[in-house]
Amino acid sequence: MDYQKLAERLLPGEYPQLESFEAKYPPRALAKGAEVTRLAPSPTGFIHLGNLFVALANERIAHQSGGVLYLRIEDTDLKRKVDGAVEAVKNALRYFDIKFDEGAEIGGNDTYAPWYQRERAEIYRAFVKDLIARGRAYPCFCTEDDLSALRERQTSQKKITGYYGEYAKCRNLSEEEIYAKLDAGEPFVIRLKSLGDPENKLKFHDSIKGEITVTENDQDVVILKSDGIPTYHFAHAIDDHFMRTTLVIRGEEWLASLPIHIELFEALGFARPRYGHNCSLMKQDGETRRKLSKRKDPELSLEFYRQEGYYARAVKIYMLTLLNSNFEEWYLKNPDAPLEDFQFSVSKMGKSGALFDLDKLNDISKNELAKLSAEEMLSFMETWAGEFGSEAQKEYFRDRNYLTAVLELCMGTAGKKRRKDFTTAKQATETVAYFFTRVPRGDDYRVDFITRKEILRRFLERYDFHDDAQAWFAKVKETAGELGFASEMKEYKQNPEAYRGNVADVAEVLRIATTGKANTPDLYTIQQILGEEETRARLRAAAEKE
Ligand code: GLU
């Protein structure tokens, strides 16, 4: 068969010489050991925790080695493309402070652009044309129906499904048959002519998993679709070569495609980058562990963390804990150090599924937020509220002195042992709501309705906004004593039967009347922050409740 002629017929016209691409995208002038890594998301609009997991590893590896991290957009599949998806990717990763050096809409060095695969069609086609001309690729005219019939046949015969060996019908078409179909205008795709044999097992060094065995590929995979756009497999090989990637860290779901990639690199005559397949994020679901699922687990989406107002450093700390087995120990020793100070190593990455547990993340978040000053907490909450807060919540930020006082109370004094009440910006904003609005409360008090009203009435008679904390508490005790509650805990414990309850029950009534909550920081200070008028109004409203 005249492959040259076939190549010209299938991809007519002049294409640049292949060597010209080597010159156009030369090896990068980087120091020895510098790694070039990438994040290569498809613009589907859904950017998930797995992407962040891999992004963080790639970022650390690149920047720690003095290398480059770039962003490539794998938009070969038009059906899955969503408008605004690239913005969404960038927003999501910006939130976590993943810094790209180059790539789609990044600016910086554009030597290796274009960064969108759809804009690289000419490069891919030039190489496909060359493969055809060398007899390593061929046109396939099978329709969707042909392929599903084939799949059914293979399934019923308990054979591996796919287009390979004896099943690769179009591989053996004669020259006449091919030209007859082309003349008849039949649509076609281009497939790789695989030379592999699944009987052959290859040893492969995976940068994360170590020595693994890979079965040689024998699938004649599609490399160019009928619309002239390549498949992921093919585009990836071309791009990682010409963008001069040195290390591909990607999710282990791609391990199954590795044999195809190995053969593609061989067929193209390119040296392969190293690969590391990162373990999947798992979730404990009852007795079983399963992969995080888009449908069942909102925490899989990175949007979730922004909407909830997770503190980016906390999420990164948790991700690093899962990524590197020695990170936790380092973090315990260096709780306040910048995360970049940790020496990340590919060899310490987990080989099998990492268990993701939102409760653990929440614990880390509480710890990290407790390190912020009230001013830092305020600006963190404000950024969140600006984007996701309700109109009422946005109002909280009008009087910054007031909110600062609230946060100082809720967090405790910096340098001392802090309260750990805040998990996220959203939860913190909701927690402080009672300083801005009267929060209604149901009837789950320890003290009955009539007594509650009596407590409130008597306390109000004594209440003086100018009392100090001690004088204030003395009045709480007096009110308690008057109504048959023990005013000293010690006395109550010695003889509980002698009392209706104790001073803590009385304080609870005052607390709930003031805040709508049974658990809050120091009530005296809360009332001081709320001010005399508002405190009296709240106590009175509760006392007069019908
Ligand atoms: N476009 C692929 C994805 O979104 C990238 C896989 C890779 O990193 O090679 O999963």
PDB file of C-alpha atoms in Angstrom, residues 106-239:
ATOM      1  CA  ILE A 106      -1.846  32.794  32.972  1.00  0.00           C
ATOM      2  CA  GLY A 107       0.498  35.098  31.125  1.00  0.00           C
ATOM      3  CA  GLY A 108       4.207  34.580  31.607  1.00  0.00           C
ATOM      4  CA  ASN A 109       6.332  32.569  29.230  1.00  0.00           C
ATOM      5  CA  ASP A 110       4.289  31.597  26.179  1.00  0.00           C
ATOM      6  CA  THR A 111       6.989  29.682  24.309  1.00  0.00           C
ATOM      7  CA  TYR A 112       5.031  26.466  24.673  1.00  0.00           C
ATOM      8  CA  ALA A 113       1.594  27.886  23.870  1.00  0.00           C
ATOM      9  CA  PRO A 114      -1.116  27.410  22.663  1.00  0.00           C
ATOM     10  CA  TRP A 115      -2.390  25.984  25.926  1.00  0.00           C
ATOM     11  CA  TYR A 116      -5.799  24.981  24.660  1.00  0.00           C
ATOM     12  CA  GLN A 117      -5.657  21.697  22.811  1.00  0.00           C
ATOM     13  CA  ARG A 118      -8.206  22.834  20.249  1.00  0.00           C
ATOM     14  CA  GLU A 119      -5.731  25.474  19.130  1.00  0.00           C
ATOM     15  CA  ARG A 120      -3.038  22.887  18.574  1.00  0.00           C
ATOM     16  CA  ALA A 121      -4.810  20.953  15.844  1.00  0.00           C
ATOM     17  CA  GLU A 122      -2.110  21.564  13.264  1.00  0.00           C
ATOM     18  CA  ILE A 123       0.591  19.969  15.409  1.00  0.00           C
ATOM     19  CA  TYR A 124      -1.486  16.886  16.097  1.00  0.00           C
ATOM     20  CA  ARG A 125      -2.487  16.474  12.464  1.00  0.00           C
ATOM     21  CA  ALA A 126       1.068  16.818  11.243  1.00  0.00           C
ATOM     22  CA  PHE A 127       2.059  13.898  13.437  1.00  0.00           C
ATOM     23  CA  VAL A 128      -0.994  11.851  12.552  1.00  0.00           C
ATOM     24  CA  LYS A 129      -0.194  12.374   8.896  1.00  0.00           C
ATOM     25  CA  ASP A 130       3.329  11.165   9.507  1.00  0.00           C
ATOM     26  CA  LEU A 131       2.088   8.056  11.323  1.00  0.00           C
ATOM     27  CA  ILE A 132      -0.190   7.252   8.382  1.00  0.00           C
ATOM     28  CA  ALA A 133       2.667   7.817   5.952  1.00  0.00           C
ATOM     29  CA  ARG A 134       4.766   5.397   7.983  1.00  0.00           C
ATOM     30  CA  GLY A 135       2.019   2.766   8.041  1.00  0.00           C
ATOM     31  CA  ARG A 136       1.515   3.188  11.819  1.00  0.00           C
ATOM     32  CA  ALA A 137      -2.000   4.615  11.574  1.00  0.00           C
ATOM     33  CA  TYR A 138      -4.975   3.939   9.350  1.00  0.00           C
ATOM     34  CA  PRO A 139      -8.473   5.171   8.636  1.00  0.00           C
ATOM     35  CA  CYS A 140     -11.371   3.362  10.237  1.00  0.00           C
ATOM     36  CA  PHE A 141     -14.860   3.646   8.785  1.00  0.00           C
ATOM     37  CA  CYS A 142     -16.736   1.685  11.431  1.00  0.00           C
ATOM     38  CA  THR A 143     -19.908   3.377  12.580  1.00  0.00           C
ATOM     39  CA  GLU A 144     -21.174   3.649  16.151  1.00  0.00           C
ATOM     40  CA  ASP A 145     -23.513   0.759  15.353  1.00  0.00           C
ATOM     41  CA  ASP A 146     -20.653  -1.395  14.056  1.00  0.00           C
ATOM     42  CA  LEU A 147     -18.711  -0.707  17.233  1.00  0.00           C
ATOM     43  CA  SER A 148     -21.545  -1.497  19.588  1.00  0.00           C
ATOM     44  CA  ALA A 149     -22.293  -4.709  17.702  1.00  0.00           C
ATOM     45  CA  LEU A 150     -18.618  -5.591  18.074  1.00  0.00           C
ATOM     46  CA  ARG A 151     -18.732  -4.833  21.791  1.00  0.00           C
ATOM     47  CA  GLU A 152     -21.768  -7.076  22.214  1.00  0.00           C
ATOM     48  CA  ARG A 153     -20.137  -9.896  20.329  1.00  0.00           C
ATOM     49  CA  GLN A 154     -16.974  -9.635  22.402  1.00  0.00           C
ATOM     50  CA  THR A 155     -18.927  -9.484  25.637  1.00  0.00           C
ATOM     51  CA  SER A 156     -20.949 -12.555  24.778  1.00  0.00           C
ATOM     52  CA  GLN A 157     -17.763 -14.403  23.822  1.00  0.00           C
ATOM     53  CA  LYS A 158     -16.178 -13.247  27.096  1.00  0.00           C
ATOM     54  CA  LYS A 159     -13.442 -11.501  25.131  1.00  0.00           C
ATOM     55  CA  ILE A 160     -11.764  -8.225  26.004  1.00  0.00           C
ATOM     56  CA  THR A 161     -13.739  -5.469  24.331  1.00  0.00           C
ATOM     57  CA  GLY A 162     -12.201  -2.993  21.949  1.00  0.00           C
ATOM     58  CA  TYR A 163     -10.710  -2.576  18.532  1.00  0.00           C
ATOM     59  CA  TYR A 164      -7.743  -4.891  18.294  1.00  0.00           C
ATOM     60  CA  GLY A 165      -6.205  -7.869  16.503  1.00  0.00           C
ATOM     61  CA  GLU A 166      -8.733  -9.905  14.589  1.00  0.00           C
ATOM     62  CA  TYR A 167     -11.521  -7.479  15.531  1.00  0.00           C
ATOM     63  CA  ALA A 168      -9.808  -4.481  13.992  1.00  0.00           C
ATOM     64  CA  LYS A 169     -11.730  -4.792  10.744  1.00  0.00           C
ATOM     65  CA  CYS A 170     -10.552  -1.633   9.017  1.00  0.00           C
ATOM     66  CA  ARG A 171      -6.933  -2.429   9.730  1.00  0.00           C
ATOM     67  CA  ASN A 172      -7.019  -4.945   6.933  1.00  0.00           C
ATOM     68  CA  LEU A 173      -8.931  -2.989   4.320  1.00  0.00           C
ATOM     69  CA  SER A 174      -7.317  -3.100   0.898  1.00  0.00           C
ATOM     70  CA  GLU A 175      -6.218   0.039  -0.871  1.00  0.00           C
ATOM     71  CA  GLU A 176      -9.226  -0.256  -3.223  1.00  0.00           C
ATOM     72  CA  GLU A 177     -11.658  -0.611  -0.360  1.00  0.00           C
ATOM     73  CA  ILE A 178     -10.256   2.414   1.435  1.00  0.00           C
ATOM     74  CA  TYR A 179     -10.401   4.655  -1.631  1.00  0.00           C
ATOM     75  CA  ALA A 180     -13.877   3.415  -2.524  1.00  0.00           C
ATOM     76  CA  LYS A 181     -15.108   4.415   0.947  1.00  0.00           C
ATOM     77  CA  LEU A 182     -13.338   7.738   0.772  1.00  0.00           C
ATOM     78  CA  ASP A 183     -14.801   8.401  -2.651  1.00  0.00           C
ATOM     79  CA  ALA A 184     -18.233   7.577  -1.290  1.00  0.00           C
ATOM     80  CA  GLY A 185     -17.652  10.250   1.375  1.00  0.00           C
ATOM     81  CA  GLU A 186     -17.799   7.853   4.323  1.00  0.00           C
ATOM     82  CA  PRO A 187     -16.684   9.527   7.529  1.00  0.00           C
ATOM     83  CA  PHE A 188     -13.633   8.072   9.214  1.00  0.00           C
ATOM     84  CA  VAL A 189     -11.433   8.276  12.255  1.00  0.00           C
ATOM     85  CA  ILE A 190      -7.715   7.548  12.374  1.00  0.00           C
ATOM     86  CA  ARG A 191      -6.531   4.691  14.538  1.00  0.00           C
ATOM     87  CA  LEU A 192      -3.095   3.741  15.741  1.00  0.00           C
ATOM     88  CA  LYS A 193      -1.885   0.472  14.261  1.00  0.00           C
ATOM     89  CA  SER A 194      -0.770  -1.202  17.430  1.00  0.00           C
ATOM     90  CA  LEU A 195       2.237  -3.497  17.322  1.00  0.00           C
ATOM     91  CA  GLY A 196       1.832  -4.660  20.898  1.00  0.00           C
ATOM     92  CA  ASP A 197       1.068  -8.091  22.259  1.00  0.00           C
ATOM     93  CA  PRO A 198      -0.802  -8.455  25.564  1.00  0.00           C
ATOM     94  CA  GLU A 199       1.240 -11.583  26.240  1.00  0.00           C
ATOM     95  CA  ASN A 200       4.169  -9.265  26.794  1.00  0.00           C
ATOM     96  CA  LYS A 201       4.457  -7.802  30.262  1.00  0.00           C
ATOM     97  CA  LEU A 202       6.571  -4.709  30.729  1.00  0.00           C
ATOM     98  CA  LYS A 203       8.294  -3.569  33.871  1.00  0.00           C
ATOM     99  CA  PHE A 204       7.503   0.040  34.493  1.00  0.00           C
ATOM    100  CA  HIS A 205       8.786   2.402  37.118  1.00  0.00           C
ATOM    101  CA  ASP A 206       5.978   4.561  38.439  1.00  0.00           C
ATOM    102  CA  SER A 207       7.295   7.506  40.419  1.00  0.00           C
ATOM    103  CA  ILE A 208       4.676   6.964  43.116  1.00  0.00           C
ATOM    104  CA  LYS A 209       3.795   3.295  42.955  1.00  0.00           C
ATOM    105  CA  GLY A 210       7.307   2.037  42.288  1.00  0.00           C
ATOM    106  CA  GLU A 211       7.919  -1.035  40.104  1.00  0.00           C
ATOM    107  CA  ILE A 212       4.725  -2.099  38.407  1.00  0.00           C
ATOM    108  CA  THR A 213       3.931  -4.535  35.638  1.00  0.00           C
ATOM    109  CA  VAL A 214       2.182  -3.212  32.582  1.00  0.00           C
ATOM    110  CA  THR A 215       0.589  -5.297  29.855  1.00  0.00           C
ATOM    111  CA  GLU A 216       1.584  -4.263  26.360  1.00  0.00           C
ATOM    112  CA  ASN A 217      -1.114  -2.424  24.449  1.00  0.00           C
ATOM    113  CA  ASP A 218      -2.758  -4.063  21.481  1.00  0.00           C
ATOM    114  CA  GLN A 219      -5.720  -1.719  21.087  1.00  0.00           C
ATOM    115  CA  ASP A 220      -5.862   0.225  17.857  1.00  0.00           C
ATOM    116  CA  VAL A 221      -7.021   3.313  19.700  1.00  0.00           C
ATOM    117  CA  VAL A 222      -8.520   6.275  17.906  1.00  0.00           C
ATOM    118  CA  ILE A 223      -5.979   9.055  17.683  1.00  0.00           C
ATOM    119  CA  LEU A 224      -7.866  11.494  15.476  1.00  0.00           C
ATOM    120  CA  LYS A 225     -11.626  11.780  15.590  1.00  0.00           C
ATOM    121  CA  SER A 226     -13.810  12.350  12.540  1.00  0.00           C
ATOM    122  CA  ASP A 227     -13.905  16.096  13.268  1.00  0.00           C
ATOM    123  CA  GLY A 228     -10.117  16.224  12.937  1.00  0.00           C
ATOM    124  CA  ILE A 229      -9.585  16.661  16.660  1.00  0.00           C
ATOM    125  CA  PRO A 230      -7.362  14.171  18.474  1.00  0.00           C
ATOM    126  CA  THR A 231      -8.341  12.035  21.418  1.00  0.00           C
ATOM    127  CA  TYR A 232      -6.984  12.719  24.876  1.00  0.00           C
ATOM    128  CA  HIS A 233      -4.410   9.943  24.552  1.00  0.00           C
ATOM    129  CA  PHE A 234      -2.817  11.333  21.449  1.00  0.00           C
ATOM    130  CA  ALA A 235      -2.979  14.987  22.418  1.00  0.00           C
ATOM    131  CA  HIS A 236      -1.438  14.189  25.771  1.00  0.00           C
ATOM    132  CA  ALA A 237       1.573  12.478  24.190  1.00  0.00           C
ATOM    133  CA  ILE A 238       2.197  15.353  21.792  1.00  0.00           C
ATOM    134  CA  ASP A 239       1.659  18.034  24.394  1.00  0.00           C
TER     135      ASP A 239
END
